[in-house]
Structure formats: C-alpha cells, structure tokens
CSV table of C-alpha atoms and ligand atoms in Angstrom, one decimal:
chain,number,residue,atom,x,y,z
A,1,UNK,CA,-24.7,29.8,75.1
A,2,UNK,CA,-27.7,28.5,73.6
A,3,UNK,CA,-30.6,30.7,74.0
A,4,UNK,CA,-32.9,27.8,75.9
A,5,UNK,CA,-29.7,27.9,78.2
A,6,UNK,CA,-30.8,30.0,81.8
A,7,UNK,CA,-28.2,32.2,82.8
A,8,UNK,CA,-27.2,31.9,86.6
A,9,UNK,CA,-26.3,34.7,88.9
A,10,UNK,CA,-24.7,34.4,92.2
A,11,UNK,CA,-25.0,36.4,95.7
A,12,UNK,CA,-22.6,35.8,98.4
A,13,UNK,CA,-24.9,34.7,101.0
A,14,UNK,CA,-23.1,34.0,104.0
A,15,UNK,CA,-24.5,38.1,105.9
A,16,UNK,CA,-25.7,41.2,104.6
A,17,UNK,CA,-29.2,41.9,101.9
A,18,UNK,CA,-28.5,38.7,100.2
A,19,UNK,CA,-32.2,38.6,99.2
A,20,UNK,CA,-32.6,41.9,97.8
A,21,UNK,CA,-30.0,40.9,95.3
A,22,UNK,CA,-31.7,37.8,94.6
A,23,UNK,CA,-35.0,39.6,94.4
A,24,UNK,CA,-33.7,42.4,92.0
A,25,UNK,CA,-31.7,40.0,89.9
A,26,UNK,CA,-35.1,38.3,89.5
A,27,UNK,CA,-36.8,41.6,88.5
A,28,UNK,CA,-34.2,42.0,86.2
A,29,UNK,CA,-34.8,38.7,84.1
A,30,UNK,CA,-38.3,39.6,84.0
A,31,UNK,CA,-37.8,42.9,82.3
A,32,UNK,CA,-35.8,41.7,80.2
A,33,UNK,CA,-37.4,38.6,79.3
A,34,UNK,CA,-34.7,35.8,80.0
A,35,UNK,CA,-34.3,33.4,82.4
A,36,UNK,CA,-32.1,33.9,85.1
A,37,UNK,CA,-31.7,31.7,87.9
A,38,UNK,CA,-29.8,32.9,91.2
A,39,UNK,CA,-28.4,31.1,93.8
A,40,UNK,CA,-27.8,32.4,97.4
A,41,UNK,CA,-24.0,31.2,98.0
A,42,UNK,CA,-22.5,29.9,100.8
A,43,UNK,CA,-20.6,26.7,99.6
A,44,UNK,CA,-17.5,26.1,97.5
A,45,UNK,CA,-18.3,24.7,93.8
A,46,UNK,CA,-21.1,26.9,93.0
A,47,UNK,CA,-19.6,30.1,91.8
A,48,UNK,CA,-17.4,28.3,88.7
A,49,UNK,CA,-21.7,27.9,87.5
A,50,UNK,CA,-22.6,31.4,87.4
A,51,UNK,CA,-22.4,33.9,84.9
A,52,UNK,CA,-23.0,37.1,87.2
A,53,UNK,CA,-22.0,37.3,90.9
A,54,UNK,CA,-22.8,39.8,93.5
A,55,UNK,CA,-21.3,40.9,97.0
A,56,UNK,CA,-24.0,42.7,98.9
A,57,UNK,CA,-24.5,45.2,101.6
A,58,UNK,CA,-24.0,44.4,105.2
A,59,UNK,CA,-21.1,44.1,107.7
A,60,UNK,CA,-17.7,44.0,106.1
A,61,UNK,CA,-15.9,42.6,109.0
A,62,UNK,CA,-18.5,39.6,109.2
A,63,UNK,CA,-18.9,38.8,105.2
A,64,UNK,CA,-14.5,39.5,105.0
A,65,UNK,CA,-14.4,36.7,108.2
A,66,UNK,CA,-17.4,34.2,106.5
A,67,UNK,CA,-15.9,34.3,102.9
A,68,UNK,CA,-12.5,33.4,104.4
A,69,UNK,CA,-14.1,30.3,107.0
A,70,UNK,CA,-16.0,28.6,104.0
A,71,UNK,CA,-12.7,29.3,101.4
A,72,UNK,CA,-15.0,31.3,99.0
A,73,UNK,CA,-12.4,33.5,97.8
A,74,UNK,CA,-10.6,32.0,95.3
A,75,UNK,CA,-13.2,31.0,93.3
A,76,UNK,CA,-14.7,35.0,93.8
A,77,UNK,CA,-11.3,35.7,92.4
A,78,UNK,CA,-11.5,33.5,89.6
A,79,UNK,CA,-15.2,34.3,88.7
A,80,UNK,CA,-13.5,38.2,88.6
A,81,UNK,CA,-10.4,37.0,86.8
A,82,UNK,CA,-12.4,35.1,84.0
A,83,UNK,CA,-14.0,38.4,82.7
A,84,UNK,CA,-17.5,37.4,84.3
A,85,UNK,CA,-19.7,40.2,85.5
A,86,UNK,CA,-19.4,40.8,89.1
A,87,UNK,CA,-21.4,43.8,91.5
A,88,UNK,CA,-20.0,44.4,95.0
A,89,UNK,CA,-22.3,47.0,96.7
A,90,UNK,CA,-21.2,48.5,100.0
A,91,UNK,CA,-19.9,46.3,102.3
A,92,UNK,CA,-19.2,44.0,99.3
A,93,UNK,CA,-17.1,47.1,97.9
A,94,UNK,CA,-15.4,47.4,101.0
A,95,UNK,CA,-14.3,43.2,100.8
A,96,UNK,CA,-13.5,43.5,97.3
A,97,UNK,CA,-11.2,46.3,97.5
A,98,UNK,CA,-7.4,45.9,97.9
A,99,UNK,CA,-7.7,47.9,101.7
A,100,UNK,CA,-10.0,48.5,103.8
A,101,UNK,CA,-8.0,50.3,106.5
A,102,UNK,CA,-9.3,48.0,108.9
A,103,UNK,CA,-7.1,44.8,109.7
A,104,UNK,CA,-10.4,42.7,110.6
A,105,UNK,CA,-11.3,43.2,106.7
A,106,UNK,CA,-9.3,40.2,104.8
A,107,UNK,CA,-10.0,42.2,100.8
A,108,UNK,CA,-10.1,40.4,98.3
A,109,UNK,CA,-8.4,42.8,95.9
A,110,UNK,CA,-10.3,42.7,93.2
A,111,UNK,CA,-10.2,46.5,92.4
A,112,UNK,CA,-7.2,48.8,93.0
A,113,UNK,CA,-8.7,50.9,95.2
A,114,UNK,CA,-8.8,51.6,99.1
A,115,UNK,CA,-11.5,52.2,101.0
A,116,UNK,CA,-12.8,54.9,103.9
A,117,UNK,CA,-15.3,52.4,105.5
A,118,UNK,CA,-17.0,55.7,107.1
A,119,UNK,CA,-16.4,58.4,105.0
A,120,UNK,CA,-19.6,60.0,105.1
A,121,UNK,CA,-19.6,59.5,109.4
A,122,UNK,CA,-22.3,59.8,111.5
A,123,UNK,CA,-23.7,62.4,109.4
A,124,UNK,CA,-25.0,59.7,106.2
A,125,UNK,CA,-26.7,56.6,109.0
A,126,UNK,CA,-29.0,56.6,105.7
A,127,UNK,CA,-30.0,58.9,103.0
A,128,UNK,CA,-31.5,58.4,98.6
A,129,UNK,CA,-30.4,60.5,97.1
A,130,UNK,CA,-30.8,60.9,93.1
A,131,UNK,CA,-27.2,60.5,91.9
A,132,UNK,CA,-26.1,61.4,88.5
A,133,UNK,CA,-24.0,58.2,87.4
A,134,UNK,CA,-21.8,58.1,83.8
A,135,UNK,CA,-23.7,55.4,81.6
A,136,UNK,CA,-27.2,55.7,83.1
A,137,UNK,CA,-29.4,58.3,81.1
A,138,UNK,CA,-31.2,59.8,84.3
A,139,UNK,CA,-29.5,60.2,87.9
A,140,UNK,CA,-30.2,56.8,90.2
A,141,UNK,CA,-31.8,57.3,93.2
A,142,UNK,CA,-29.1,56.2,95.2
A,143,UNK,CA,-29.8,54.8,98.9
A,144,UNK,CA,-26.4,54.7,101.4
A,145,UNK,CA,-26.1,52.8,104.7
A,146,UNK,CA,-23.4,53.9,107.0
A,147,UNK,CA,-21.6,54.2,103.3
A,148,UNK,CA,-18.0,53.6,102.5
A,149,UNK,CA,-16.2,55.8,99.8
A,150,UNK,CA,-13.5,55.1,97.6
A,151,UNK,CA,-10.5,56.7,99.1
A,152,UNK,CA,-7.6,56.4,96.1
A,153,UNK,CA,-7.8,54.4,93.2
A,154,UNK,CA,-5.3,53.9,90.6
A,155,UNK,CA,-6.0,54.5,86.9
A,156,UNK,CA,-7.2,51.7,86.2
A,157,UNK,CA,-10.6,52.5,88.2
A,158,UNK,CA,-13.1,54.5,86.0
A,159,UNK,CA,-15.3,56.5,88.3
A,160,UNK,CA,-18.7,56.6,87.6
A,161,UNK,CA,-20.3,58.7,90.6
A,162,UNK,CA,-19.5,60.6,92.9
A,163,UNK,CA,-20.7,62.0,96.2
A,164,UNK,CA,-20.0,65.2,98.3
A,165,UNK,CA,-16.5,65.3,96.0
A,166,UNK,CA,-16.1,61.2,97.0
A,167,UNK,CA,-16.6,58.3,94.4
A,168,UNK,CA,-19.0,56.0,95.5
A,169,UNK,CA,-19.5,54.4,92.1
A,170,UNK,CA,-16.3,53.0,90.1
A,171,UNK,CA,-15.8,50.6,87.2
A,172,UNK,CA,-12.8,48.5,86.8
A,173,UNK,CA,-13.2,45.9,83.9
A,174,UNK,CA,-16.1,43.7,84.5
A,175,UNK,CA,-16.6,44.6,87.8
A,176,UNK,CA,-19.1,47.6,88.8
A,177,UNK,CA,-18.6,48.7,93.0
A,178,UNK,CA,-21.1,51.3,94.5
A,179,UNK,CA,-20.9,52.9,98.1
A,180,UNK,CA,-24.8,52.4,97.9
A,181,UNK,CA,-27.4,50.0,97.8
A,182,UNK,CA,-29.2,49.5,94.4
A,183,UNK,CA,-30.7,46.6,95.7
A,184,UNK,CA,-32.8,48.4,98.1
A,185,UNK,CA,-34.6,50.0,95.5
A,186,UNK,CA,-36.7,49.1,92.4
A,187,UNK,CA,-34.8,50.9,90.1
A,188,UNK,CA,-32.9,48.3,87.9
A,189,UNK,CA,-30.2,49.5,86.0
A,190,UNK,CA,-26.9,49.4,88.0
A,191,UNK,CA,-27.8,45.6,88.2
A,192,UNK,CA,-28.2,46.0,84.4
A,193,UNK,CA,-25.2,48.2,83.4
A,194,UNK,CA,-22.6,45.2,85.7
A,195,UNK,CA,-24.5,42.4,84.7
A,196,UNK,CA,-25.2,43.4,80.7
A,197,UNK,CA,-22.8,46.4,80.2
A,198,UNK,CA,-25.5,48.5,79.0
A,199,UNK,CA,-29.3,49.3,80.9
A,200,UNK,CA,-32.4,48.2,79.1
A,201,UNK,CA,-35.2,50.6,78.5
A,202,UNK,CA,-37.3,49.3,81.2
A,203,UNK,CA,-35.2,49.0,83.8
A,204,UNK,CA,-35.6,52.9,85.6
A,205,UNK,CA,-38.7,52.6,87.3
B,1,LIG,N1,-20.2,50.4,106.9
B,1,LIG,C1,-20.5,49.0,106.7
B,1,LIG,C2,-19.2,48.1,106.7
B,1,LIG,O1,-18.2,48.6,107.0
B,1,LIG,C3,-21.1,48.8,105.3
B,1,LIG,C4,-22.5,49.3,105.3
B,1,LIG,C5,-23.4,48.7,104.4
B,1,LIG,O2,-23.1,47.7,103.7
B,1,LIG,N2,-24.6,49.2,104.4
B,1,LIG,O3,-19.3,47.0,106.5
C-alpha cells in the first residue's frame, strides 16, 4: 500500500455501539497520524475493501439474526481468513465464537472458543475496572456490560486477560475478542494492539 493510500476499517452496523467503534477508530488515525476511513456496515461488498473490521457490543441474539438476514457472514469469514485484523468486543465475541450456548446465536466460528453469555450474572450489569492485559504496558481500564466470558478455548486461543479467574480477553491469530467494551472509553490501545499488533505511545489516555 502506497502511503497516500487511506486505510479502511469496518464496523458491523446492523445493532449494538456501532458508533463508538467508528468514533474510536477515528481517534485512533488521529494519534497516529494516518488516514483511516471507516465505514458503518450493513451491505454485502463492503467488507472485501477494509483492512480492519470490528464486531461491537450489543445484543448477540439480534446482530447473530442481522448478520445472517443481509448474508454478511461469509465475507466476515473471509475478511478473518485473509489474515486481516479483526476486533469483536462483547456481543461481537459472543457471534464470533464457535458456541454461544444459546441456539438463537448463529456463531460464526471464527475463534475456537465457547462462550458463557452471562458469566459474571446479575452481579457485573456494568462495572471499569483497570485490567491488567499481556501486551499493554499499564492495566486497561476495562468497562463490562452484562459481559460474556470465555468458557473453554482450545490452544490455539492466547489469553490475554482475565477476570475473577475468567478470560475475557483472548488472541487467536489476527483476531483480538474482549468480554468488555474498549469502545466505550477513550483509552486507545486494544483498538491499536488488533488493528496494528503493537499500541502506539499515545494511545493510553
Ligand atoms: N450479554 C449481551 C449478549 O449476550 C452482550 C452484552 C454487550 O455486548 N454489552 O449479547
């Protein structure tokens, strides 16, 4: 890629804090000084332009049902399959995972994990906390929603957080899943460490 060239990143927009991404991702190419233009997706034919693609937050049962009605998964699966970059956060976790333990959850199995869509119960509606995470210098403050954790995952899975003894951060390949919502706060660098394999010095706020 030329450097004149803008990079495009992708959010699954069909539910969920679609905008968040977009505004973070937007953040991101300030700080670091490159252009980044990111689309909000909820057509076929636009994923096979983007460089980086994100699954937010939000209902897992209703982004599983939308991906599925406008036939966005294969080309999810062939953004993952191509070695692109590619965050799922929360309920984007949940659909990217290979089971839910819910049948209304169609996954996408894109990591080899499966997923306790409430481990944390009633008792986590939302917490930050600051979570020590392997690759990022200082803990992230981590915000969780009604958060999923990883239940098993096989050894291909790096874990890179975890919470109350459950991973809620994991890397497999070029994909980077978190059980909370680094959209939701200003802090930069999981974006950063999926999206460039590595946080820039800027990006902790
Ligand atoms: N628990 C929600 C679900 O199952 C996910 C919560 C979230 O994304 N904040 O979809």
């Amino acid at each position: 890629m030329s450097p004149s060239q803008n990079l495009v990143a992708g959010v699954i927009g069909v539910q969920g804090d679609v905008s968040e991404h977009i505004d973070a991702i937007s953040r991101l190419g300030v700080h670091r000084n490159i252009s980044i233009d990111t689309l909000a997706i909820r057509q076929t034919g636009l994923i096979p332009k983007c460089d980086f693609l994100a699954i937010p937050g939000g209902e897992s049962t209703t982004i599983s049902r939308l991906i599925d009605d406008i036939d966005l998964s294969s080309e999810i699966i062939s953004h993952a399959a191509s070695g692109k970059p590619l965050l799922v956060t929360c309920a984007g976790l949940i659909v990217a995972s290979s089971n839910a333990n819910d049948p209304r959850v169609k996954t996408l199995n894109l990591l080899d994990v499966s997923i306790n869509r409430n481990a944390f119960g009633r008792q986590i509606d939302s917490l930050e906390t600051d979570l020590p995470v392997i690759g990022l210098t200082d803990p992230f403050p981590a915000v969780f929603i009604r958060a999923p954790a990883v239940e098993t995952a096989s050894n291909n899975v790096e874990i890179l957080a975890e919470y109350q003894g459950k991973p809620v951060a994991i890397r497999q390949n070029n994909i980077i899943g978190t059980s909370f919502h680094p959209e939701l706060t200003s802090d930069l660098r999981i974006h950063d460490l999926a999206f460039f394999g590595t946080t820039f010095p800027n990006s902790k706020t």
